[in-house]
Amino acid sequence: MEGEQLKVLNALDVAKTQWYHFTAIVVAGMGFFTDAYDLFCISLVTKLLGRLYYRVDGSPTPGILPPHVSAIINGVAFCGTLSGQLFFGWLGDKMGRKKVYGMTLMLMVVCSIGSGLSFGHTAKGVMATLCFFRFWLGFGIGGDYPLSATIMSEYANKKTRGAFIAAVFAMQGFGILAGGMVAILVSSVFKNSFPSPAYNVDPLASTVPQADYVWRIVLMFGAIPAALTYYWRMKMPETARYTALVAKNAKQAASDMSKVLHVEIEEEEGKVERFAAGKSNSFGLFSKEFARRHGLHLVGTATTWFLLDIAFYSQNLFQKDIFSAIGWIPKAATMNALEEVFRIARAQTLIALCGTVPGYWFTVALIDVVGRFTIQLLGFFMMTVFMLGLAVPYHYWTSPGHHIGFVVMYGFTFFFANFGPNSTTFIVPAEIFPARLRSTCHGISAASGKLGAIIGSFGFLYLAQNPDPAKADHGYPPGIGVKNSLFLLAGVNLLGLACTFLVPESKGKSLEEISGELEAEDAA
């Protein structure tokens, strides 16, 4: 079967790791760096937005965003991302990866700048324009998921393909880190230039007017890495797999890859036509043939990503409690506005450095050694164990003196999410579907994940509230409490572990072998 493969695709599969692989990782990875920066940086400045736009005269505590405003500001980008994943995933299979790739990047640049320039005379006006730009920013970010994964998988060789796609995804960790560091830097500069008293000393003077620039600069900075990579994205040739198997232009595919690989590659027009005529290359997404061959695979990739993101995004809810409990972030009234941004950003950066970034790179190192299936299974299993480890003795962890243990356990759940399903759910959908449906199926899986993220972020924001109405956060109804929420999340991880068995192992195989596209010639 290997001998029947197109020479241009075989050349990519057996190519030694070379410079163009690293160029592709950086170009695709910078998109992900920007994605993570833009999605996560909003959480660093929401407290500042509350102080600036929702101050209540005479209140003993600084202004905070009302629950519905907070949910919309944080959630609107997720809704945009979900829509973008479906739309650009489909478009990437229709128009080609490269053409659509530039669109998503420009959308991200324009909307990052737009977010920072949000205008209005009232708090409502500013929040409405911010939400408008955040939605379209999310829409562009959504497109980057299926396109980056598909481009990298179609460029990579079969021996190290998993590591290359994981490396693109791992740039997320650096994006989160950069978000924290930019917020630290900007808040420090403004804090030193415009000193102000704590809120409990002088409520009005604690938020200097110049603080309004801080959140805008932090949000707009996301446009810089995206703009820098635009030129390189436009210079990348279309992937050979799209050109040969979808556009059916063997000559162009051979010419493009000859330049990239620096070897002479034979054109095989006849073979491409025979592939195209085969049964394996004619069925659509909603056909019985697709359901028979790949239906369970798509259910597997979509459900595992959905369940993982419920658990992954709900973990962020416990951060503020943990930070406050261990004294990283003092009570809001004891700080001025810029000090609060600095403290939150510092805490998030430490979590990213210790729990988030290492997990990604463990995946890069080991995915082509132990395989996707094993890493995903292990990740879900360990996340279940650590969630139960937090839930069962929850009162012990939250009593004074035991907070460090809680932070360590919490860090490990993040580590095994990233050295586990958070990485593999991104990689596998880019490998197991046919070229003409690859980007669409990845987009469907990713959108399913974002739906999980919305449930994880907002469902658990309400669920995790104290059952006692007097102890619930201001503006929220009573929930089931953090302890019960952790038990529920352990169950979600266990379900994810079960759904992993629907997904095939793709380690060491060519993309055509996994998806069954090679069968075209047998049928001819």
Short mmCIF file of C-alpha atoms in Angstrom, two decimals:
data_model
loop_
_atom_site.label_atom_id
_atom_site.label_comp_id
_atom_site.label_asym_id
_atom_site.label_seq_id
_atom_site.Cartn_x
_atom_site.Cartn_y
_atom_site.Cartn_z
CA MET A 1 0.00 0.00 0.00
CA GLU A 2 2.88 2.34 0.76
CA GLY A 3 4.15 1.98 -2.81
CA GLU A 4 0.79 3.13 -4.18
CA GLN A 5 0.98 6.47 -2.42
CA LEU A 6 1.63 9.63 -4.41
CA LYS A 7 5.35 10.36 -4.55
CA VAL A 8 4.85 13.95 -3.37
CA LEU A 9 3.02 12.76 -0.24
CA ASN A 10 5.49 9.99 0.38
CA ALA A 11 8.32 12.54 0.14
CA LEU A 12 6.65 14.56 2.93
CA ASP A 13 6.06 11.44 5.05
CA VAL A 14 9.68 10.27 4.98
CA ALA A 15 11.36 13.73 4.93
CA LYS A 16 13.97 14.29 7.61
CA THR A 17 13.21 17.07 10.07
CA GLN A 18 14.48 20.22 8.42
CA TRP A 19 14.26 24.00 8.45
CA TYR A 20 10.82 24.29 6.80
CA HIS A 21 9.31 22.15 9.59
CA PHE A 22 10.50 24.68 12.18
CA THR A 23 9.30 27.59 10.03
CA ALA A 24 5.84 25.98 9.85
CA ILE A 25 5.81 25.41 13.63
CA VAL A 26 6.70 29.06 14.32
CA VAL A 27 4.28 30.50 11.74
CA ALA A 28 1.37 28.30 12.88
CA GLY A 29 2.48 28.52 16.52
CA MET A 30 2.48 32.32 16.60
CA GLY A 31 -1.20 32.19 15.70
CA PHE A 32 -1.77 30.01 18.75
CA PHE A 33 0.44 32.23 20.88
CA THR A 34 -1.85 35.15 19.91
CA ASP A 35 -5.00 33.06 20.41
CA ALA A 36 -4.05 32.16 23.97
CA TYR A 37 -2.88 35.70 24.75
CA ASP A 38 -6.15 37.23 23.52
CA LEU A 39 -8.45 34.69 25.18
CA PHE A 40 -6.73 34.69 28.58
CA CYS A 41 -5.65 38.34 28.97
CA ILE A 42 -9.23 39.50 29.59
CA SER A 43 -9.24 37.66 32.95
CA LEU A 44 -6.30 39.83 34.07
CA VAL A 45 -8.19 43.10 33.63
CA THR A 46 -11.83 42.29 34.56
CA LYS A 47 -11.28 43.46 38.17
CA LEU A 48 -9.88 46.75 36.83
CA LEU A 49 -12.91 47.20 34.54
CA GLY A 50 -15.14 46.78 37.61
CA ARG A 51 -13.24 49.47 39.53
CA LEU A 52 -13.25 51.88 36.58
CA TYR A 53 -16.81 51.54 35.35
CA TYR A 54 -18.90 50.11 38.20
CA ARG A 55 -17.77 52.09 41.26
CA VAL A 56 -20.45 52.56 43.94
CA ASP A 57 -20.05 55.66 46.09
CA GLY A 58 -19.73 54.86 49.78
CA SER A 59 -19.23 51.11 49.22
CA PRO A 60 -16.67 49.45 51.56
CA THR A 61 -15.37 47.38 48.61
CA PRO A 62 -14.24 48.46 45.11
CA GLY A 63 -16.65 48.23 42.17
CA ILE A 64 -16.95 44.84 40.47
CA LEU A 65 -18.50 43.82 37.17
CA PRO A 66 -22.12 42.67 37.69
CA PRO A 67 -22.36 38.86 37.18
CA HIS A 68 -24.16 39.11 33.82
CA VAL A 69 -21.65 41.68 32.46
CA SER A 70 -18.71 39.57 33.66
CA ALA A 71 -20.20 36.45 32.03
CA ILE A 72 -20.81 38.25 28.72
CA ILE A 73 -17.32 39.83 28.57
CA ASN A 74 -15.62 36.52 29.31
CA GLY A 75 -18.04 34.38 27.30
CA VAL A 76 -18.55 36.41 24.13
CA ALA A 77 -15.09 35.49 22.80
CA PHE A 78 -15.86 31.78 23.39
CA CYS A 79 -19.09 32.14 21.37
CA GLY A 80 -17.10 33.81 18.58
CA THR A 81 -14.46 31.07 18.73
CA LEU A 82 -17.08 28.32 18.46
CA SER A 83 -18.65 29.99 15.39
CA GLY A 84 -15.23 30.60 13.82
CA GLN A 85 -14.14 26.99 14.29
CA LEU A 86 -17.19 25.71 12.39
CA PHE A 87 -17.12 28.38 9.66
CA PHE A 88 -13.38 28.52 8.92
CA GLY A 89 -13.05 24.75 9.35
CA TRP A 90 -15.57 24.29 6.54
CA LEU A 91 -14.01 27.12 4.47
CA GLY A 92 -10.52 25.61 4.83
CA ASP A 93 -11.72 22.49 3.02
CA LYS A 94 -13.58 24.49 0.37
CA MET A 95 -11.05 27.25 -0.51
CA GLY A 96 -7.78 25.77 0.70
CA ARG A 97 -5.86 26.17 3.94
CA LYS A 98 -3.59 29.00 2.85
CA LYS A 99 -6.23 31.43 1.52
CA VAL A 100 -8.29 31.23 4.69
CA TYR A 101 -5.24 31.34 6.98
CA GLY A 102 -4.52 34.99 6.14
CA MET A 103 -8.14 36.02 6.75
CA THR A 104 -8.20 34.68 10.32
CA LEU A 105 -4.97 36.50 11.15
CA MET A 106 -6.14 39.88 9.83
CA LEU A 107 -9.40 39.52 11.75
CA MET A 108 -7.39 38.90 14.94
CA VAL A 109 -5.16 41.96 14.35
CA VAL A 110 -8.05 44.34 13.62
CA CYS A 111 -10.21 43.12 16.53
CA SER A 112 -7.35 43.15 19.07
CA ILE A 113 -6.82 46.82 18.28
CA GLY A 114 -10.60 47.41 18.24
CA SER A 115 -10.95 45.83 21.73
CA GLY A 116 -8.45 48.30 23.14
CA LEU A 117 -10.16 51.24 21.45
CA SER A 118 -13.60 50.36 22.89
CA PHE A 119 -15.44 53.66 23.22
CA GLY A 120 -18.61 55.04 24.83
CA HIS A 121 -19.78 57.75 27.20
CA THR A 122 -21.26 55.25 29.64
CA ALA A 123 -20.10 51.97 31.22
CA LYS A 124 -22.72 50.19 29.10
CA GLY A 125 -21.38 51.76 25.90
CA VAL A 126 -17.77 50.76 26.58
CA MET A 127 -18.75 47.19 27.54
CA ALA A 128 -20.98 46.82 24.47
CA THR A 129 -18.22 47.87 22.02
CA LEU A 130 -15.71 45.71 23.89
CA CYS A 131 -18.05 42.71 23.55
CA PHE A 132 -18.59 43.42 19.85
CA PHE A 133 -14.85 43.34 19.12
CA ARG A 134 -14.25 40.38 21.44
CA PHE A 135 -16.82 38.32 19.53
CA TRP A 136 -15.14 38.93 16.17
CA LEU A 137 -11.72 38.45 17.74
CA GLY A 138 -12.96 35.04 18.93
CA PHE A 139 -14.30 34.35 15.42
CA GLY A 140 -10.80 34.83 13.98
CA ILE A 141 -9.20 32.79 16.77
CA GLY A 142 -11.70 29.98 16.09
CA GLY A 143 -10.47 29.73 12.51
CA ASP A 144 -6.91 29.28 13.68
CA TYR A 145 -7.69 25.98 15.45
CA PRO A 146 -8.63 23.78 12.46
CA LEU A 147 -6.30 25.57 10.03
CA SER A 148 -3.13 25.49 12.17
CA ALA A 149 -3.64 21.84 13.11
CA THR A 150 -4.43 20.77 9.55
CA ILE A 151 -1.56 22.70 7.95
CA MET A 152 0.95 21.30 10.45
CA SER A 153 -0.28 17.71 10.12
CA GLU A 154 -0.19 17.94 6.29
CA TYR A 155 3.33 19.39 6.25
CA ALA A 156 4.85 17.03 8.83
CA ASN A 157 6.59 13.69 8.34
CA LYS A 158 4.88 10.66 9.85
CA LYS A 159 7.63 9.93 12.36
CA THR A 160 7.44 13.23 14.27
CA ARG A 161 4.03 14.55 13.20
CA GLY A 162 2.55 14.35 16.72
CA ALA A 163 5.41 16.37 18.21
CA PHE A 164 5.11 19.06 15.51
CA ILE A 165 1.34 19.54 15.99
CA ALA A 166 1.84 19.46 19.79
CA ALA A 167 4.58 22.12 19.48
CA VAL A 168 2.14 24.42 17.65
CA PHE A 169 -0.42 23.87 20.41
CA ALA A 170 2.22 24.32 23.12
CA MET A 171 2.69 27.92 22.00
CA GLN A 172 -0.56 28.51 23.90
CA GLY A 173 1.41 28.17 27.12
CA PHE A 174 3.78 30.93 26.04
CA GLY A 175 0.80 33.08 25.01
CA ILE A 176 -0.71 32.78 28.49
CA LEU A 177 2.72 33.55 29.98
CA ALA A 178 3.13 36.59 27.72
CA GLY A 179 -0.32 37.87 28.74
CA GLY A 180 0.72 37.79 32.38
CA MET A 181 4.10 39.38 31.73
CA VAL A 182 2.69 42.24 29.62
CA ALA A 183 0.10 42.96 32.34
CA ILE A 184 2.85 42.91 35.01
CA LEU A 185 5.02 45.29 32.99
CA VAL A 186 2.26 47.75 32.04
CA SER A 187 0.72 47.84 35.54
CA SER A 188 4.19 48.32 37.13
CA VAL A 189 5.03 51.26 34.86
CA PHE A 190 1.69 52.97 35.54
CA LYS A 191 1.80 52.12 39.26
CA ASN A 192 5.21 53.80 39.64
CA SER A 193 4.31 56.76 37.42
CA PHE A 194 0.94 57.47 39.08
CA PRO A 195 1.11 56.49 42.79
CA SER A 196 -2.27 56.21 44.53
CA PRO A 197 -3.59 55.17 47.98
CA ALA A 198 -5.41 51.89 48.72
CA TYR A 199 -9.21 51.79 48.31
CA ASN A 200 -9.86 51.71 52.08
CA VAL A 201 -7.76 54.89 52.49
CA ASP A 202 -9.30 56.92 49.65
CA PRO A 203 -11.86 55.12 47.44
CA LEU A 204 -11.90 57.80 44.75
CA ALA A 205 -8.14 58.37 44.44
CA SER A 206 -7.31 54.62 44.54
CA THR A 207 -8.26 54.31 40.85
CA VAL A 208 -6.25 56.90 38.89
CA PRO A 209 -7.81 58.07 35.57
CA GLN A 210 -4.72 56.77 33.72
CA ALA A 211 -5.63 53.21 34.78
CA ASP A 212 -8.09 53.27 31.85
CA TYR A 213 -5.10 53.00 29.51
CA VAL A 214 -3.75 49.87 31.23
CA TRP A 215 -6.45 47.40 30.15
CA ARG A 216 -6.51 48.90 26.65
CA ILE A 217 -2.76 48.47 26.17
CA VAL A 218 -2.87 44.89 27.49
CA LEU A 219 -5.68 43.94 25.06
CA MET A 220 -4.13 45.72 22.05
CA PHE A 221 -0.72 44.12 22.51
CA GLY A 222 -2.21 40.88 21.12
CA ALA A 223 -2.18 42.44 17.63
CA ILE A 224 1.63 42.61 17.50
CA PRO A 225 2.61 38.89 17.25
CA ALA A 226 -0.26 38.25 14.82
CA ALA A 227 0.78 41.14 12.54
CA LEU A 228 4.42 40.01 12.59
CA THR A 229 3.59 36.55 11.21
CA TYR A 230 1.18 37.69 8.47
CA TYR A 231 3.91 38.02 5.83
CA TRP A 232 5.26 34.52 6.54
CA ARG A 233 1.79 33.00 6.45
CA MET A 234 1.20 34.47 3.01
CA LYS A 235 4.54 33.09 1.77
CA MET A 236 3.77 29.50 2.82
CA PRO A 237 2.68 27.37 -0.16
CA GLU A 238 -0.65 25.52 -0.01
CA THR A 239 -0.21 22.06 1.55
CA ALA A 240 0.54 19.30 -0.99
CA ARG A 241 -2.24 17.15 0.40
CA TYR A 242 -4.84 19.81 -0.29
CA THR A 243 -3.43 20.64 -3.74
CA ALA A 244 -3.15 16.99 -4.83
CA LEU A 245 -6.06 15.24 -3.07
CA VAL A 246 -8.66 18.02 -2.92
CA ALA A 247 -7.79 20.51 -5.70
CA LYS A 248 -6.49 17.52 -7.76
CA ASN A 249 -3.56 19.52 -9.16
CA ALA A 250 -0.63 17.08 -9.08
CA LYS A 251 1.64 19.41 -11.04
CA GLN A 252 1.27 22.30 -8.58
CA ALA A 253 1.68 19.98 -5.56
CA ALA A 254 4.92 18.52 -6.96
CA SER A 255 6.24 21.99 -7.86
CA ASP A 256 5.43 23.49 -4.40
CA MET A 257 6.97 20.62 -2.46
CA SER A 258 10.05 20.44 -4.71
CA LYS A 259 10.84 24.00 -3.60
CA VAL A 260 10.13 23.26 0.07
CA LEU A 261 12.00 19.94 0.28
CA HIS A 262 14.75 20.90 -2.22
CA VAL A 263 14.33 17.63 -4.16
CA GLU A 264 12.91 16.87 -7.59
CA ILE A 265 9.42 15.33 -7.29
CA GLU A 266 7.65 13.62 -10.16
CA GLU A 267 4.18 14.83 -11.20
CA GLU A 268 1.60 12.02 -11.21
CA GLU A 269 -1.51 13.38 -12.90
CA GLY A 270 -2.84 9.90 -13.77
CA LYS A 271 -2.50 8.64 -10.22
CA VAL A 272 -4.27 11.72 -8.80
CA GLU A 273 -7.17 11.16 -11.21
CA ARG A 274 -7.39 7.50 -10.18
CA PHE A 275 -7.40 8.48 -6.50
CA ALA A 276 -10.13 11.05 -7.14
CA ALA A 277 -12.32 8.50 -8.93
CA GLY A 278 -12.15 5.99 -6.08
CA LYS A 279 -15.01 5.43 -3.64
CA SER A 280 -12.81 6.54 -0.73
CA ASN A 281 -12.55 10.03 -2.18
CA SER A 282 -16.13 10.79 -3.13
CA PHE A 283 -18.32 10.52 -0.01
CA GLY A 284 -19.43 13.67 1.85
CA LEU A 285 -19.66 14.56 5.53
CA PHE A 286 -23.34 13.65 5.82
CA SER A 287 -23.13 10.39 3.85
CA LYS A 288 -23.69 6.84 5.12
CA GLU A 289 -20.16 5.98 3.97
CA PHE A 290 -18.68 8.72 6.22
CA ALA A 291 -20.82 7.53 9.14
CA ARG A 292 -19.61 3.94 8.57
CA ARG A 293 -15.92 4.80 8.25
CA HIS A 294 -15.49 7.84 10.50
CA GLY A 295 -18.76 8.39 12.38
CA LEU A 296 -17.54 6.94 15.67
CA HIS A 297 -14.18 8.68 15.26
CA LEU A 298 -15.92 12.07 14.99
CA VAL A 299 -18.13 11.25 18.00
CA GLY A 300 -14.94 10.28 19.88
CA THR A 301 -12.94 13.42 19.03
CA ALA A 302 -15.93 15.72 19.70
CA THR A 303 -17.00 14.15 23.03
CA THR A 304 -13.47 13.89 24.48
CA TRP A 305 -12.75 17.54 23.61
CA PHE A 306 -16.14 18.60 25.01
CA LEU A 307 -15.62 16.77 28.33
CA LEU A 308 -12.00 17.87 28.66
CA ASP A 309 -12.87 21.54 28.23
CA ILE A 310 -15.65 21.38 30.85
CA ALA A 311 -13.03 20.21 33.37
CA PHE A 312 -10.18 22.38 32.03
CA TYR A 313 -12.01 25.72 31.98
CA SER A 314 -13.83 25.18 35.27
CA GLN A 315 -10.44 24.82 36.99
CA ASN A 316 -9.89 28.55 36.47
CA LEU A 317 -12.76 29.20 38.87
CA PHE A 318 -10.78 28.05 41.85
CA GLN A 319 -7.84 30.32 41.10
CA LYS A 320 -9.14 33.43 42.85
CA ASP A 321 -10.02 31.41 45.98
CA ILE A 322 -6.61 29.76 46.01
CA PHE A 323 -4.73 33.01 45.42
CA SER A 324 -6.65 34.82 48.15
CA ALA A 325 -6.30 31.91 50.58
CA ILE A 326 -2.52 31.66 50.28
CA GLY A 327 -2.09 35.41 50.42
CA TRP A 328 -0.90 35.99 46.83
CA ILE A 329 -3.79 38.40 46.34
CA PRO A 330 -4.83 40.44 49.42
CA LYS A 331 -8.39 41.71 49.92
CA ALA A 332 -9.40 44.13 47.15
CA ALA A 333 -10.06 47.04 49.54
CA THR A 334 -6.44 46.96 50.82
CA MET A 335 -5.00 47.69 47.33
CA ASN A 336 -5.28 50.38 44.71
CA ALA A 337 -6.50 49.49 41.19
CA LEU A 338 -3.07 49.07 39.57
CA GLU A 339 -1.66 47.05 42.48
CA GLU A 340 -4.57 44.61 42.03
CA VAL A 341 -3.83 44.13 38.30
CA PHE A 342 -0.16 43.54 39.16
CA ARG A 343 -0.95 40.93 41.85
CA ILE A 344 -3.47 39.03 39.68
CA ALA A 345 -1.09 38.99 36.70
CA ARG A 346 1.81 37.80 38.87
CA ALA A 347 -0.24 34.94 40.32
CA GLN A 348 -1.52 33.83 36.86
CA THR A 349 2.01 33.94 35.47
CA LEU A 350 3.34 31.72 38.27
CA ILE A 351 0.56 29.16 37.66
CA ALA A 352 1.32 29.22 33.90
CA LEU A 353 5.04 28.80 34.54
CA CYS A 354 4.68 25.89 36.96
CA GLY A 355 1.53 24.04 35.90
CA THR A 356 0.66 25.01 32.34
CA VAL A 357 3.83 25.30 30.24
CA PRO A 358 5.66 22.11 31.38
CA GLY A 359 2.71 19.82 30.55
CA TYR A 360 2.61 20.95 26.93
CA TRP A 361 6.29 20.22 26.37
CA PHE A 362 6.09 16.79 28.00
CA THR A 363 3.52 16.01 25.31
CA VAL A 364 5.85 17.30 22.56
CA ALA A 365 8.66 15.08 23.86
CA LEU A 366 6.67 11.88 24.36
CA ILE A 367 3.71 11.82 21.97
CA ASP A 368 5.52 10.01 19.15
CA VAL A 369 7.07 7.61 21.65
CA VAL A 370 4.07 6.44 23.71
CA GLY A 371 1.27 7.50 21.34
CA ARG A 372 -1.80 9.71 21.51
CA PHE A 373 -4.15 7.13 22.99
CA THR A 374 -1.93 6.35 26.01
CA ILE A 375 -1.29 10.03 26.81
CA GLN A 376 -5.00 10.88 26.61
CA LEU A 377 -6.00 7.90 28.75
CA LEU A 378 -3.34 8.65 31.36
CA GLY A 379 -4.27 12.36 31.39
CA PHE A 380 -7.98 11.76 31.99
CA PHE A 381 -7.19 9.14 34.64
CA MET A 382 -4.77 11.39 36.56
CA MET A 383 -7.14 14.38 36.33
CA THR A 384 -9.87 12.20 37.88
CA VAL A 385 -7.49 11.13 40.66
CA PHE A 386 -6.36 14.69 41.46
CA MET A 387 -9.91 16.10 41.33
CA LEU A 388 -10.99 13.44 43.84
CA GLY A 389 -7.84 14.19 45.83
CA LEU A 390 -9.01 17.80 46.08
CA ALA A 391 -12.68 16.96 46.69
CA VAL A 392 -12.61 14.21 49.35
CA PRO A 393 -10.51 16.08 51.94
CA TYR A 394 -11.72 19.51 50.70
CA HIS A 395 -12.22 20.92 54.23
CA TYR A 396 -8.72 19.79 55.18
CA TRP A 397 -7.20 21.60 52.17
CA THR A 398 -9.06 24.83 52.88
CA SER A 399 -8.20 24.99 56.57
CA PRO A 400 -5.28 27.26 57.52
CA GLY A 401 -1.79 25.83 56.95
CA HIS A 402 -2.71 23.34 54.21
CA HIS A 403 -3.01 25.71 51.27
CA ILE A 404 0.35 24.82 49.73
CA GLY A 405 -0.78 21.20 49.38
CA PHE A 406 -3.94 22.42 47.65
CA VAL A 407 -1.89 24.49 45.19
CA VAL A 408 0.37 21.50 44.41
CA MET A 409 -2.63 19.23 43.76
CA TYR A 410 -4.25 21.96 41.67
CA GLY A 411 -1.02 22.41 39.67
CA PHE A 412 -0.90 18.66 38.95
CA THR A 413 -4.45 18.65 37.52
CA PHE A 414 -3.31 21.38 35.11
CA PHE A 415 -0.12 19.48 34.30
CA PHE A 416 -1.99 16.28 33.41
CA ALA A 417 -4.57 18.22 31.40
CA ASN A 418 -1.77 19.60 29.21
CA PHE A 419 0.31 16.42 29.25
CA GLY A 420 -2.88 14.63 28.31
CA PRO A 421 -6.22 15.38 26.68
CA ASN A 422 -5.79 19.15 26.28
CA SER A 423 -3.01 18.45 23.75
CA THR A 424 -4.20 15.16 22.23
CA THR A 425 -7.77 16.32 21.54
CA PHE A 426 -6.20 19.04 19.33
CA ILE A 427 -3.79 16.68 17.55
CA VAL A 428 -5.89 13.61 16.69
CA PRO A 429 -8.71 15.26 14.66
CA ALA A 430 -6.04 16.70 12.34
CA GLU A 431 -4.80 13.18 11.53
CA ILE A 432 -7.65 10.68 11.26
CA PHE A 433 -10.04 12.21 8.70
CA PRO A 434 -9.72 12.41 4.87
CA ALA A 435 -7.99 15.51 3.43
CA ARG A 436 -11.15 16.98 1.88
CA LEU A 437 -12.99 16.83 5.25
CA ARG A 438 -10.03 17.20 7.63
CA SER A 439 -10.39 20.90 8.43
CA THR A 440 -14.20 20.63 8.77
CA CYS A 441 -14.02 17.65 11.16
CA HIS A 442 -11.32 19.38 13.23
CA GLY A 443 -13.54 22.48 13.38
CA ILE A 444 -16.53 20.40 14.55
CA SER A 445 -14.42 18.71 17.26
CA ALA A 446 -12.95 22.05 18.39
CA ALA A 447 -16.38 23.74 18.46
CA SER A 448 -17.65 20.88 20.61
CA GLY A 449 -14.72 21.63 22.94
CA LYS A 450 -15.62 25.32 23.10
CA LEU A 451 -19.18 24.39 24.03
CA GLY A 452 -17.62 22.46 26.93
CA ALA A 453 -15.53 25.54 27.78
CA ILE A 454 -18.66 27.69 27.96
CA ILE A 455 -20.32 25.13 30.28
CA GLY A 456 -17.11 24.81 32.34
CA SER A 457 -16.65 28.56 32.71
CA PHE A 458 -20.22 29.67 33.30
CA GLY A 459 -22.14 26.59 34.40
CA PHE A 460 -19.65 25.96 37.18
CA LEU A 461 -19.41 29.66 38.04
CA TYR A 462 -23.01 29.30 39.25
CA LEU A 463 -22.76 25.66 40.41
CA ALA A 464 -19.70 26.25 42.59
CA GLN A 465 -21.43 28.97 44.64
CA ASN A 466 -21.96 28.26 48.33
CA PRO A 467 -25.29 26.44 49.04
CA ASP A 468 -25.90 29.00 51.81
CA PRO A 469 -27.42 32.10 50.08
CA ALA A 470 -25.71 34.40 52.61
CA LYS A 471 -22.25 33.06 51.64
CA ALA A 472 -22.74 33.01 47.83
CA ASP A 473 -20.89 35.72 45.84
CA HIS A 474 -22.76 39.00 45.46
CA GLY A 475 -25.36 38.74 42.68
CA TYR A 476 -25.23 34.94 42.33
CA PRO A 477 -27.86 32.39 43.42
CA PRO A 478 -26.73 29.59 45.80
CA GLY A 479 -25.10 26.55 44.11
CA ILE A 480 -23.86 23.10 45.13
CA GLY A 481 -20.52 24.34 46.51
CA VAL A 482 -16.93 23.80 45.40
CA LYS A 483 -16.58 20.34 46.98
CA ASN A 484 -19.57 18.88 45.11
CA SER A 485 -18.48 20.65 41.93
CA LEU A 486 -15.11 18.86 42.19
CA PHE A 487 -16.87 15.48 42.52
CA LEU A 488 -18.93 16.33 39.45
CA LEU A 489 -15.78 17.28 37.51
CA ALA A 490 -14.10 13.99 38.50
CA GLY A 491 -17.11 12.23 36.94
CA VAL A 492 -16.72 14.33 33.77
CA ASN A 493 -13.05 13.24 33.50
CA LEU A 494 -14.02 9.60 33.98
CA LEU A 495 -16.53 9.92 31.13
CA GLY A 496 -13.76 11.46 28.98
CA LEU A 497 -11.58 8.44 29.74
CA ALA A 498 -14.38 6.12 28.50
CA CYS A 499 -14.92 8.15 25.29
CA THR A 500 -11.18 7.95 24.50
CA PHE A 501 -11.77 4.34 23.41
CA LEU A 502 -13.71 5.63 20.36
CA VAL A 503 -10.58 7.32 18.97
CA PRO A 504 -7.98 5.32 16.97
CA GLU A 505 -4.20 5.53 17.50
CA SER A 506 -2.50 7.44 14.65
CA LYS A 507 1.16 7.23 15.73
CA GLY A 508 3.66 6.44 12.98
CA LYS A 509 1.15 6.07 10.14
CA SER A 510 0.75 8.27 7.05
CA LEU A 511 -2.37 10.45 6.98
CA GLU A 512 -3.73 8.60 3.93
CA GLU A 513 -3.23 5.24 5.64
CA ILE A 514 -5.17 6.38 8.74
CA SER A 515 -8.04 7.95 6.79
CA GLY A 516 -8.34 5.15 4.22
CA GLU A 517 -7.77 7.47 1.23
CA LEU A 518 -5.22 5.00 -0.20
CA GLU A 519 -7.98 2.52 -0.87
CA ALA A 520 -8.95 4.56 -3.91
CA GLU A 521 -6.50 2.72 -6.12
CA ASP A 522 -7.62 -0.71 -4.93
CA ALA A 523 -11.14 0.19 -5.98
CA ALA A 524 -10.03 1.44 -9.40
#
